Coordinates of C-alpha atoms and ligand atoms in Angstrom, one line a residue:
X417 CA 19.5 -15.2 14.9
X418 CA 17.5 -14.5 11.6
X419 CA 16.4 -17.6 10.1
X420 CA 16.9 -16.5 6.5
X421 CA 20.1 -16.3 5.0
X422 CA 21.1 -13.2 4.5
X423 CA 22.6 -12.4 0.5
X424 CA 24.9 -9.8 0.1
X425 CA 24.8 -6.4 -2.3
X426 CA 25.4 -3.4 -3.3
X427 CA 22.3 -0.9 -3.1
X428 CA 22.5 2.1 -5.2
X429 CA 20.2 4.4 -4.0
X430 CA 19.4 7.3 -6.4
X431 CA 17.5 9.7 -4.9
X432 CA 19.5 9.3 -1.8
X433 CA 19.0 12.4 -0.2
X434 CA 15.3 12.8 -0.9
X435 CA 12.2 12.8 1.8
X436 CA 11.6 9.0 1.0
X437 CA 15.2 8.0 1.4
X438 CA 15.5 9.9 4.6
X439 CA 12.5 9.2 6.3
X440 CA 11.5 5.8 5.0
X441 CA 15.0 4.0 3.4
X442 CA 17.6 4.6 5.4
X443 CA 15.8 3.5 8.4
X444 CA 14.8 0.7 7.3
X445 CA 18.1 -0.5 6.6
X446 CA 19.4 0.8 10.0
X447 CA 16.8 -1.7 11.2
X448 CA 17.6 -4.5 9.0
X449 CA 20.8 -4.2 9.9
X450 CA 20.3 -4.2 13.4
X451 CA 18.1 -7.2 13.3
X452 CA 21.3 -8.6 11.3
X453 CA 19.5 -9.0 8.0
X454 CA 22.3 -7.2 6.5
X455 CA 25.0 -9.5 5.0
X456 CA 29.0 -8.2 6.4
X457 CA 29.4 -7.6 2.4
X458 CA 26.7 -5.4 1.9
X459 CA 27.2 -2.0 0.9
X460 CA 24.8 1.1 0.6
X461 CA 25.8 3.4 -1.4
X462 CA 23.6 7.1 -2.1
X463 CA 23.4 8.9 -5.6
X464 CA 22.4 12.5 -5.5
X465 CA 22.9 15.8 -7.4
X466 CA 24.3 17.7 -4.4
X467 CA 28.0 18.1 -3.5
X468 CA 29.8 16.7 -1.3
X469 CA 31.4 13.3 -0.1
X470 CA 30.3 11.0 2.3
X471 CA 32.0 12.9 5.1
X472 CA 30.2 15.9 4.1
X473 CA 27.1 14.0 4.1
X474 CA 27.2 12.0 6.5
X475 CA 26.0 14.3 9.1
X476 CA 23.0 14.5 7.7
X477 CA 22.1 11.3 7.4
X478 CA 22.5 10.4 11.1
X479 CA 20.6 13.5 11.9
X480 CA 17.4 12.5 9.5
X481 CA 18.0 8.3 11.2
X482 CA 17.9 9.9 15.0
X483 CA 15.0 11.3 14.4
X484 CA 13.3 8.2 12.5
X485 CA 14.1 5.5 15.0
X486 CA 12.6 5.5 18.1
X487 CA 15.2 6.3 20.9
X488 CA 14.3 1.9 22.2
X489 CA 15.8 1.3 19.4
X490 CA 18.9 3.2 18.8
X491 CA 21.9 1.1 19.1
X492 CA 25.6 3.0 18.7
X493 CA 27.3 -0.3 17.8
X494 CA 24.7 -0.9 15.5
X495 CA 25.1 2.4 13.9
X496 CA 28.9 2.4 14.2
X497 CA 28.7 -0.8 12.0
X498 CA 26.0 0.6 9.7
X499 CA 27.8 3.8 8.7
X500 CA 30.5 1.5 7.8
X501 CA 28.6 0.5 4.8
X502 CA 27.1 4.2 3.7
X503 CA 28.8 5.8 0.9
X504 CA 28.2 8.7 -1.1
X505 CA 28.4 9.8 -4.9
X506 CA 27.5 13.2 -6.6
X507 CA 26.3 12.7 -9.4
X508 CA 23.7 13.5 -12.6
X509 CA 21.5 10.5 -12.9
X510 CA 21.1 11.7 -16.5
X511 CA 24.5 12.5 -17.7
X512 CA 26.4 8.9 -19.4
X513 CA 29.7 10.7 -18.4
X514 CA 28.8 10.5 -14.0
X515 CA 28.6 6.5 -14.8
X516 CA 32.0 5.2 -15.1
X517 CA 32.8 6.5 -11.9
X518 CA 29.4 4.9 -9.9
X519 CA 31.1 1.5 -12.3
X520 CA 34.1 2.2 -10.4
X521 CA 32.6 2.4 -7.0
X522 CA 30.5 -0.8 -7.4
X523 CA 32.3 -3.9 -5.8
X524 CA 32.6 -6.2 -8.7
X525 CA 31.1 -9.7 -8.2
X526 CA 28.5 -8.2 -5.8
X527 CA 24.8 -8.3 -7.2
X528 CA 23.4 -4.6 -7.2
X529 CA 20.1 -3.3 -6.2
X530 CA 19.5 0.0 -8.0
X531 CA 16.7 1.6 -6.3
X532 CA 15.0 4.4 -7.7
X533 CA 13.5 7.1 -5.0
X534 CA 13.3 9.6 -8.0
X535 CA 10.8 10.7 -10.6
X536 CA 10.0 7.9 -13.2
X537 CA 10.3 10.3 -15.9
X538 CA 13.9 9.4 -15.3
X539 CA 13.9 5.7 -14.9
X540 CA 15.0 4.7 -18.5
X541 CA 17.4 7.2 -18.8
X542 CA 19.3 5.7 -15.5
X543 CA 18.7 1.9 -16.7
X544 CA 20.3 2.9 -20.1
X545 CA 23.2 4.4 -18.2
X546 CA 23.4 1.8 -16.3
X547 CA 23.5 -0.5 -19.2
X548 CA 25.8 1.1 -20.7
X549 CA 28.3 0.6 -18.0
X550 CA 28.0 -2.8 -17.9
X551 CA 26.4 -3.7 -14.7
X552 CA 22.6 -4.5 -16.1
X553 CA 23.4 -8.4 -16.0
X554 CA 23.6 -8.3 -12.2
X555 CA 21.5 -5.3 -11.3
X556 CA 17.6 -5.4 -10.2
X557 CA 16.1 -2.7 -10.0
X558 CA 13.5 -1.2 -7.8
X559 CA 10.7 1.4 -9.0
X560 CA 8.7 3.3 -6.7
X561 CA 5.3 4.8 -7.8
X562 CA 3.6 6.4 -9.4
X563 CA 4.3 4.6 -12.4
X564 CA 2.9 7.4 -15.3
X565 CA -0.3 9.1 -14.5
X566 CA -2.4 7.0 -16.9
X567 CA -2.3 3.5 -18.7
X568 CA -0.1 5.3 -21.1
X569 CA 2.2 6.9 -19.2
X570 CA 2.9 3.9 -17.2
X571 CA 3.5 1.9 -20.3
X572 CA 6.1 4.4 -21.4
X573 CA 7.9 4.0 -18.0
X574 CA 7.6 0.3 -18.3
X575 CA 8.9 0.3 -21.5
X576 CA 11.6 2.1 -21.5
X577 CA 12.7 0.1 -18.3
X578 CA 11.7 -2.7 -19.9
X579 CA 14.5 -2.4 -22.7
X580 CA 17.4 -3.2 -20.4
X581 CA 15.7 -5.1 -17.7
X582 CA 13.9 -8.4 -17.9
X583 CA 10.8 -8.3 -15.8
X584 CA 11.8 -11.0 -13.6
X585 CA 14.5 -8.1 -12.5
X586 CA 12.2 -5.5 -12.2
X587 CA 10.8 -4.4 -8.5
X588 CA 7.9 -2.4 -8.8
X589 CA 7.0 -1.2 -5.5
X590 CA 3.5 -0.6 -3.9
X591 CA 4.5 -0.4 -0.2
X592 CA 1.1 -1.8 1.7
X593 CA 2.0 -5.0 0.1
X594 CA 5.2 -4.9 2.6
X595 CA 2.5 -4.2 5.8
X596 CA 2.8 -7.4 8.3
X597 CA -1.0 -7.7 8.2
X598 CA -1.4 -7.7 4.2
X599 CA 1.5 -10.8 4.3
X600 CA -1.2 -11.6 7.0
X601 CA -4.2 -12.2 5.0
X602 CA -2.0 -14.5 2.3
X603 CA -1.3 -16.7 5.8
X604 CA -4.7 -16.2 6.6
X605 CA -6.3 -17.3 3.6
X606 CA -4.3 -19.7 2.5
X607 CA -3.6 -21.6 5.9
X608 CA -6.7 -22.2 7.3
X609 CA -9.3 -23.8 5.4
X610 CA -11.6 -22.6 7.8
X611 CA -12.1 -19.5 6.0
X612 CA -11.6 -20.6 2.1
X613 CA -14.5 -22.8 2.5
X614 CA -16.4 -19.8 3.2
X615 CA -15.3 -17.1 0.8
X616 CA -17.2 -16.5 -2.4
X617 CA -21.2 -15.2 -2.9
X618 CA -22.2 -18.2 -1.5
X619 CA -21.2 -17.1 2.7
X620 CA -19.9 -13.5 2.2
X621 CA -22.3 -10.2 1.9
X622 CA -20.4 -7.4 1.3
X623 CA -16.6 -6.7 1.2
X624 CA -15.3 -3.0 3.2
X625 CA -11.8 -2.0 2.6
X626 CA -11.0 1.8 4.2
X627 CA -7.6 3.5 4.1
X628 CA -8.4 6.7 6.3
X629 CA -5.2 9.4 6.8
X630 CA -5.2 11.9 9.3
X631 CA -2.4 13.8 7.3
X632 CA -2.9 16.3 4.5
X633 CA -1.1 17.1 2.0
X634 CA 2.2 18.0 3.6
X635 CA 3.9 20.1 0.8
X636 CA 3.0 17.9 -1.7
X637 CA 0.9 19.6 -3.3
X638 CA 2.1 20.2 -6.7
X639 CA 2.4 15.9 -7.6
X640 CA -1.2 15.3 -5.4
X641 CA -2.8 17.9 -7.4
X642 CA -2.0 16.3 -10.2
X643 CA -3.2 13.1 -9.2
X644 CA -5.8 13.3 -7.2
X645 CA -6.7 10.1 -4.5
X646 CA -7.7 7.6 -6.9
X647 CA -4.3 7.9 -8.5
X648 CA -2.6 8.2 -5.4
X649 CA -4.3 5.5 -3.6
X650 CA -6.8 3.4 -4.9
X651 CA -5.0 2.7 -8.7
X652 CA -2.5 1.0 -6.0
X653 CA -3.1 0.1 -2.8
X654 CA -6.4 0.0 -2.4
X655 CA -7.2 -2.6 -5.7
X656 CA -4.0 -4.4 -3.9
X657 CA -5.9 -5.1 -1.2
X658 CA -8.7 -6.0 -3.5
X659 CA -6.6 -8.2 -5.6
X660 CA -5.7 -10.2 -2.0
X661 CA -9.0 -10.7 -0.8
X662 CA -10.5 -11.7 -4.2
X663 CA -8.1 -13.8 -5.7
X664 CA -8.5 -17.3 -6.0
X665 CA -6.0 -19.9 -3.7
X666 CA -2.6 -19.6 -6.4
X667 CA -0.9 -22.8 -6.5
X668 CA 2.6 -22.2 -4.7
X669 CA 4.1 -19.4 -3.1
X670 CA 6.1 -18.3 -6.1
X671 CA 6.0 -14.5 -7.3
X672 CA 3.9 -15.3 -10.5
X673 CA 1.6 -17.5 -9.1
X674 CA 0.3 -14.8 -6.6
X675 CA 0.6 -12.3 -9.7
X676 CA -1.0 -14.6 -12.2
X677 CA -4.4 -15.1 -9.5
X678 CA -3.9 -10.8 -9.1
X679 CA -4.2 -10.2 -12.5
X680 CA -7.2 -12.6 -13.2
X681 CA -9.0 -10.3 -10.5
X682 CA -8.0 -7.3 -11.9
X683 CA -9.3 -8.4 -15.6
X684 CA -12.6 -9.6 -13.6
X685 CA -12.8 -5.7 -12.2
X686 CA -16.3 -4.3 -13.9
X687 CA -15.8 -0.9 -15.3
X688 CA -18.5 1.3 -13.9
X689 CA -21.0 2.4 -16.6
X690 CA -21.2 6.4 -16.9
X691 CA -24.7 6.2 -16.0
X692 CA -23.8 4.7 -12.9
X693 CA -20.9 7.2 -11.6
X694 CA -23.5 9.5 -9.5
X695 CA -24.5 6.4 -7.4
X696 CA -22.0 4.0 -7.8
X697 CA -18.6 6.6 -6.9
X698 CA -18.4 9.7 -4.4
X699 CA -15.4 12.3 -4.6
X700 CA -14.8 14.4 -2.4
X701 CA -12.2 17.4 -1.3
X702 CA -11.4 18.4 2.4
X703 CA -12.5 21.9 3.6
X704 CA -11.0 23.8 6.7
X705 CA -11.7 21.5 10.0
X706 CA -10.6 20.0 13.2
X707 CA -8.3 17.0 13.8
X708 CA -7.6 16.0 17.3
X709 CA -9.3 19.1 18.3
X710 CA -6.8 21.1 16.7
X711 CA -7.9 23.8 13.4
X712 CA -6.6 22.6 9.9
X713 CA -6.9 24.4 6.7
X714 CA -9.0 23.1 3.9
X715 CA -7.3 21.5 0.5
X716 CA -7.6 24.8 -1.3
X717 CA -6.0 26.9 1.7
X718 CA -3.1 25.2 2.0
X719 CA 0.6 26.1 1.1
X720 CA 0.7 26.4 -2.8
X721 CA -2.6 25.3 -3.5
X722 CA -4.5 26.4 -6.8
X723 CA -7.7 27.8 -5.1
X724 CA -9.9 26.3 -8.1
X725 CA -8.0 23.1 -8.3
X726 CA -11.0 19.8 -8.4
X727 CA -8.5 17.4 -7.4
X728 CA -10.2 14.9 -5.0
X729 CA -8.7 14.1 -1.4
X730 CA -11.7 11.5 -1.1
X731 CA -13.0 8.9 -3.5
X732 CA -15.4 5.8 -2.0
X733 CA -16.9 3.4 -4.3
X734 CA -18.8 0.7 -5.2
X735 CA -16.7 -2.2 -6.9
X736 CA -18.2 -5.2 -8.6
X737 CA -16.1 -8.3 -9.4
X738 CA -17.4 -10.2 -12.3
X739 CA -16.5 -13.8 -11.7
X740 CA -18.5 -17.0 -9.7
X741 CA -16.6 -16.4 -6.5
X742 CA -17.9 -12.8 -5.7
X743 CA -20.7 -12.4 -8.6
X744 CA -23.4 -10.3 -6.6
X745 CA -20.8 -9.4 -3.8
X746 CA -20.0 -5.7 -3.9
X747 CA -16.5 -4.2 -2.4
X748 CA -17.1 -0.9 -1.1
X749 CA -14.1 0.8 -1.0
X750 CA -13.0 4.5 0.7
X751 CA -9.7 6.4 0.7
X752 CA -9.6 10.0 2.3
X753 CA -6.9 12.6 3.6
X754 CA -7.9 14.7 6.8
X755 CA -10.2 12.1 8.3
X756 CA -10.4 12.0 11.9
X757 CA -8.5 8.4 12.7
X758 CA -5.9 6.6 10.6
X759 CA -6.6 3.4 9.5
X760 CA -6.9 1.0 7.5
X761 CA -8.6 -2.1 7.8
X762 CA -11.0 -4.9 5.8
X763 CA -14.6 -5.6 6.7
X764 CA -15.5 -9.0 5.6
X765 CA -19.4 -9.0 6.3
X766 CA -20.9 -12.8 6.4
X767 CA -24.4 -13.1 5.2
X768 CA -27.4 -14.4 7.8
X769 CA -27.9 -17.7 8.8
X770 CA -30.3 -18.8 6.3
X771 CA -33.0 -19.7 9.0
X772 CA -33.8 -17.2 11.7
X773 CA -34.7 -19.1 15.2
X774 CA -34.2 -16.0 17.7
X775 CA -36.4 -13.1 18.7
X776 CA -37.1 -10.6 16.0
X777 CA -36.2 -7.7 17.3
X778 CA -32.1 -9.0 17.7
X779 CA -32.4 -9.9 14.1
X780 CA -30.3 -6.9 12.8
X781 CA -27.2 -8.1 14.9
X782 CA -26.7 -11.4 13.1
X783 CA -24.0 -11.7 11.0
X784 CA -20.8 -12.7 11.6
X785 CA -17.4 -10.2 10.5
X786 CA -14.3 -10.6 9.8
X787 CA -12.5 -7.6 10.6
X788 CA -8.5 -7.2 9.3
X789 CA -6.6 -4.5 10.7
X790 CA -3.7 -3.0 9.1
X791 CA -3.1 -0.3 10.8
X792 CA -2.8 1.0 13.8
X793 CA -2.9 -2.0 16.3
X794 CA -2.8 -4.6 13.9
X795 CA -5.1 -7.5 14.3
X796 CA -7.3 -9.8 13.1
X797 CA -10.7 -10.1 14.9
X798 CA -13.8 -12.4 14.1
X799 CA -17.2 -11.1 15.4
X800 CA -19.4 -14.0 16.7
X801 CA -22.6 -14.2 17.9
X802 CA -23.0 -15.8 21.4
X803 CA -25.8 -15.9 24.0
X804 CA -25.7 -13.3 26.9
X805 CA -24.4 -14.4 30.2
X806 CA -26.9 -14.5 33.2
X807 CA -30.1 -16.4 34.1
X808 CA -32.7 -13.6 33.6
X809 CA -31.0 -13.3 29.7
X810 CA -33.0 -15.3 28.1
X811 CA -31.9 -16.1 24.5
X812 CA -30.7 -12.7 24.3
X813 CA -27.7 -12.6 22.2
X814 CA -24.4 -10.3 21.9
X815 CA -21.7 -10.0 19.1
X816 CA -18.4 -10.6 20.7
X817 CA -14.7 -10.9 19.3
X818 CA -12.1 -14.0 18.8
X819 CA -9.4 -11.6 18.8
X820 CA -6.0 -12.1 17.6
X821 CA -3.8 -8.6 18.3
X822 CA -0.5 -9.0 17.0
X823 CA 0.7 -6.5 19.3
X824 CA -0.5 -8.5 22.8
X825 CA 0.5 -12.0 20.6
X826 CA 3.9 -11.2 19.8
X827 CA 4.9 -9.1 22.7
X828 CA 8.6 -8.7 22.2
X829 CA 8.6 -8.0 18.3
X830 CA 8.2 -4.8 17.0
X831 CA 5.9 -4.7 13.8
X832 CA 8.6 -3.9 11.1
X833 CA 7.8 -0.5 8.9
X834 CA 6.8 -2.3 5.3
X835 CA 10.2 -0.7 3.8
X836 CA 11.9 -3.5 5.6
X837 CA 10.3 -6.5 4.3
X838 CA 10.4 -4.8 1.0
X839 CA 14.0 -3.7 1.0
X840 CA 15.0 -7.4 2.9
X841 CA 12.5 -9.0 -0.4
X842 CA 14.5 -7.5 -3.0
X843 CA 18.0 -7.6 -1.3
X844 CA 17.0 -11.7 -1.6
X845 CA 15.7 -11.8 -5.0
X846 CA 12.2 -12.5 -4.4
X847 CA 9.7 -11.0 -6.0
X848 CA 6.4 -11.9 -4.6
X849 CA 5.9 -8.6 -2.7
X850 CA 6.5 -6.6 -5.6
X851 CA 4.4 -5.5 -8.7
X852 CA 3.9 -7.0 -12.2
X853 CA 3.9 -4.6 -15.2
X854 CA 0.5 -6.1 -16.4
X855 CA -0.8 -6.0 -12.9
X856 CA -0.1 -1.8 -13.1
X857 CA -1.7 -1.9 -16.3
X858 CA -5.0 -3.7 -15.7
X859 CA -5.5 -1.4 -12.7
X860 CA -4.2 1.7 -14.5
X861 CA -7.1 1.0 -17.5
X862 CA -9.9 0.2 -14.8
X863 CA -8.7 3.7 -13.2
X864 CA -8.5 5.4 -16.7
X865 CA -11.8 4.4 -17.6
X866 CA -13.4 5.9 -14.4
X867 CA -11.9 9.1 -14.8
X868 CA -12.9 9.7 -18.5
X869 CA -16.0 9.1 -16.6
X870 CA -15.9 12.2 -14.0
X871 CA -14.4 14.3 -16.9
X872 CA -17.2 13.8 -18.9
X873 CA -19.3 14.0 -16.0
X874 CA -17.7 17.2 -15.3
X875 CA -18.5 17.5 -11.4
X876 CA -16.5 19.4 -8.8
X877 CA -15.8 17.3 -5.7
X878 CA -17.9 17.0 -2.7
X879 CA -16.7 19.5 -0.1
X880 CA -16.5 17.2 3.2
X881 CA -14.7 19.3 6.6
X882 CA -11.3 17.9 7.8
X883 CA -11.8 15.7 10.4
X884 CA -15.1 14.0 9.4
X885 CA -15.6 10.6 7.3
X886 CA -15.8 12.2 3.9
X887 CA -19.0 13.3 1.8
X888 CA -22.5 12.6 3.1
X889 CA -22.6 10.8 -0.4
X890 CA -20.1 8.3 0.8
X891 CA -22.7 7.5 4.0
X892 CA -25.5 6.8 1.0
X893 CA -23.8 5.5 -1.1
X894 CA -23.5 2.4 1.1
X895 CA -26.6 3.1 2.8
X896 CA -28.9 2.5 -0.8
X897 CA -27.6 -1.0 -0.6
X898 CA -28.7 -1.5 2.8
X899 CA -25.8 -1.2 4.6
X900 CA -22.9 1.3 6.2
X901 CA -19.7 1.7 7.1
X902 CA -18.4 -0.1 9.6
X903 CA -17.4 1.5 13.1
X904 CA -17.8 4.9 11.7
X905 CA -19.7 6.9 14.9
Ligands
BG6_1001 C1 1.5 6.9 -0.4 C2 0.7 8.0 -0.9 O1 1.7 5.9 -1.5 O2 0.9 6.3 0.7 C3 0.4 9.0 0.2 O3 1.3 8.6 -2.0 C4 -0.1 8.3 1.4 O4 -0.4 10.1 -0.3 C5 0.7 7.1 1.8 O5 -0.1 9.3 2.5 C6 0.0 6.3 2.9 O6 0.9 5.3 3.3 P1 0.7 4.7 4.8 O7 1.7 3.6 4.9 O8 1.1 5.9 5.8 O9 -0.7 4.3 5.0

């Protein structure tokens, strides 16, 4: 038995019929449900343009879930009881005259969840539909990115959401901040005073955060073009990852204390002087390659590419906090497509004992890490130093792990996809997962300021082949402070 108590609602899903609701929603609330985190009352109900009824859709749908959730984990009484909740409405999210009828086929009383898996373009055009039927009052809505393209753009978005909902109904998603292991760190941080003791300039040498995908760009072309990685990636969830391991202890659990210490982090951020861009930041653009021994095309062969396009697949850089904790602590970050593992994990590198007793030539493997997986095989794992086993050792020493793998700890569970925690989240009312508007907007102007930057700067992006770690660059970039990447070989 769950040991929350589950709320009922109505979720409105426009969009329903898109790749996100498909592959990412819908199963997540199968497994919600199944893990009976899904209230008796709760209703789901999908908004799209195309034809049809639920029958006709219906189909569909449990074709798309099959394939989504692992066979383990396919239940037929749970799905019996789930498509008892799915619904269907056709409908034009922009046209006033589709509302009365989605009015009439919300259960009154109910609170609703109106998530939007569509463009954002179209957010306040739905929110001042929905106002206008009368259902803001108990609505929250959920926004997925990107929010705009720019500071600008996100503040139109914002604002014209802003004019029927309060914030404190608002959901702005950034979906790494549903992984387990990124609730992890909060846990980790801010339940054992082992480590707080230690984090600042004082006891930590370098920060590594790496999000690494395997994929490509898998018909997306025309938005990621647009975008580019830093957009897609590091304006997000990399600088949410950031905010977690930077931000100071926030006084209470509660949304806007996590997103007060966020934003003080994100303010801190330094904007990189243009004089610094050629050392300090390294973009970079996939050519043809190999993953898993198989041959991929490069960024500018692939389906519906612009062969000239300069959008970058690859961006590491060199991020400076300016605050006590971390003054003089740099954060190397590094986001790619077509590298050859995916994953994403934190480096926290320790600094040296500050008096050396052991031989000389081991002096190069003291320092203690703290490494934080995210993904795959989540874990958290501490490098130590300890002295080699055996008589004719010596003092010689070894690094060695205190391991924690969630996966061997927690045997029976199955690491939820984030869409669950962030669909059960919002479903509850709580915000703390989700995104504050001035939190987009702090990391939007850090973002903007770096790209007038490279637009200035004018440089095409490093060419680095699929399959490889990005950009020689990216190698010195970390390598002219004396350091590299972790684990890269
Ligand atoms: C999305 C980006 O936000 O995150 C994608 O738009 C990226 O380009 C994806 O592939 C990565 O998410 P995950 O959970 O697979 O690491």
């Amino acid at each position: 038995m769950p040991d929350v108590r589950v709320l009922p609602c109505t979720l409105a899903l426009f969009g329903a019929l898109g790749d996100l609701a498909l592959r990412k929603l819908i199963p997540a609330l199968y497994q919600l449900d199944r893990e009976g985190l899904l209230h008796a009352d709760t209703r789901i109900l999908g908004l799209a343009r195309e034809e049809g009824d639920t029958a006709a859709h219906l189909p569909a749908i449990e074709k798309r879930l099959r394939l989504a959730v692992p066979a383990r984990e396919w239940d037929d009484a749970v799905w019996a009881r789930f498509r008892e909740r799915l619904g269907y409405l056709s409908m034009d999210f922009l046209d006033p005259q589709s509302y009365p009828t989605l009015r009439d086929a919300l259960p009154g009383g109910l609170p609703v969840v109106a998530y939007f898996a569509t463009p954002a373009s179209v957010y306040g055009g739905i929110c001042e539909n929905l106002a206008a039927i009368g259902v803001a009052e108990r609505t929250r809505v959920v926004l997925e990115k990107p929010i705009g393209h720019d500071l600008a753009s996100s503040r139109e978005v914002n604002d014209a959401v802003a004019r029927f909902f309060p914030e404190n109904r608002i959901y702005r998603i950034d979906h790494y901040l549903g992984k387990e292991t990124v609730q992890n760190l909060i846990a980790l941080r801010f339940a054992n005073s082992l480590f707080e003791t230690q984090w600042n300039q004082n006891h930590i040498s370098h920060v590594e955060i790496t999000v690494a995908e395997k994929v490509g760009i898998e018909g997306r072309w025309g938005y990621f073009d647009q975008a580019g990685q830093l957009r897609d990636m590091v304006q997000n969830h990399l600088l949410q990852l950031l905010c977690l391991i930077a931000m100071d202890p926030p006084s209470d659990l509660s949304a806007d204390s996590i997103r007060d210490e966020k934003v003080k982090v994100l303010r801190a951020l330094e904007p990189i002087p243009p004089e610094q861009l050629a050392t300090r930041v390294v973009r970079g653009q996939y050519t043809a390659g190999f993953i898993d021994g198989k041959a991929v095309p490069g960024y500018l062969e692939e389906e519906h590419a612009n062969r000239r396009s300069g959008a970058e697949t690859f961006v590491s850089l060199r991020v400076d906090i300016r605050n006590w904790r971390w003054s003089g602590v740099p954060f190397y970050l590094r986001t790619g497509k077509r590298m050859p593992q995916k994953l994403s994990q934190i480096v926290i590198h320790f600094k040296e004992p500050p008096h050396y007793i052991f031989a000389p030539e081991q002096r190069s493997l003291i320092s203690n890490r703290l490494i934080i997986r995210l993904q795959p095989d989540e874990g958290i794992s501490l490098q130590v130093m300890t002295k080699d086993q055996g008589l004719g050792k010596g003092m010689q020493l070894r690094t060695g792990p205190l391991q924690l793998s969630f996966s061997e700890t927690f045997q029976a569970a199955r690491v939820p996809d984030a869409y669950e925690r962030l669909l059960l989240e919002v479903m509850q009312g709580n915000q703390y997962l989700f995104v504050r508007k001035d939190e987009v907007e702090f990391a939007w102007k850090w973002c903007d300021h770096l790209i007038a930057g490279w637009e200035r700067l004018g440089e095409a992006p490093k060419p680095y082949p699929a399959g490889t770690w990005g950009p020689q660059a990216a190698v010195a970039l970390i390598a002219r402070d004396g350091k590299d990447w972790y684990g890269d070989h």
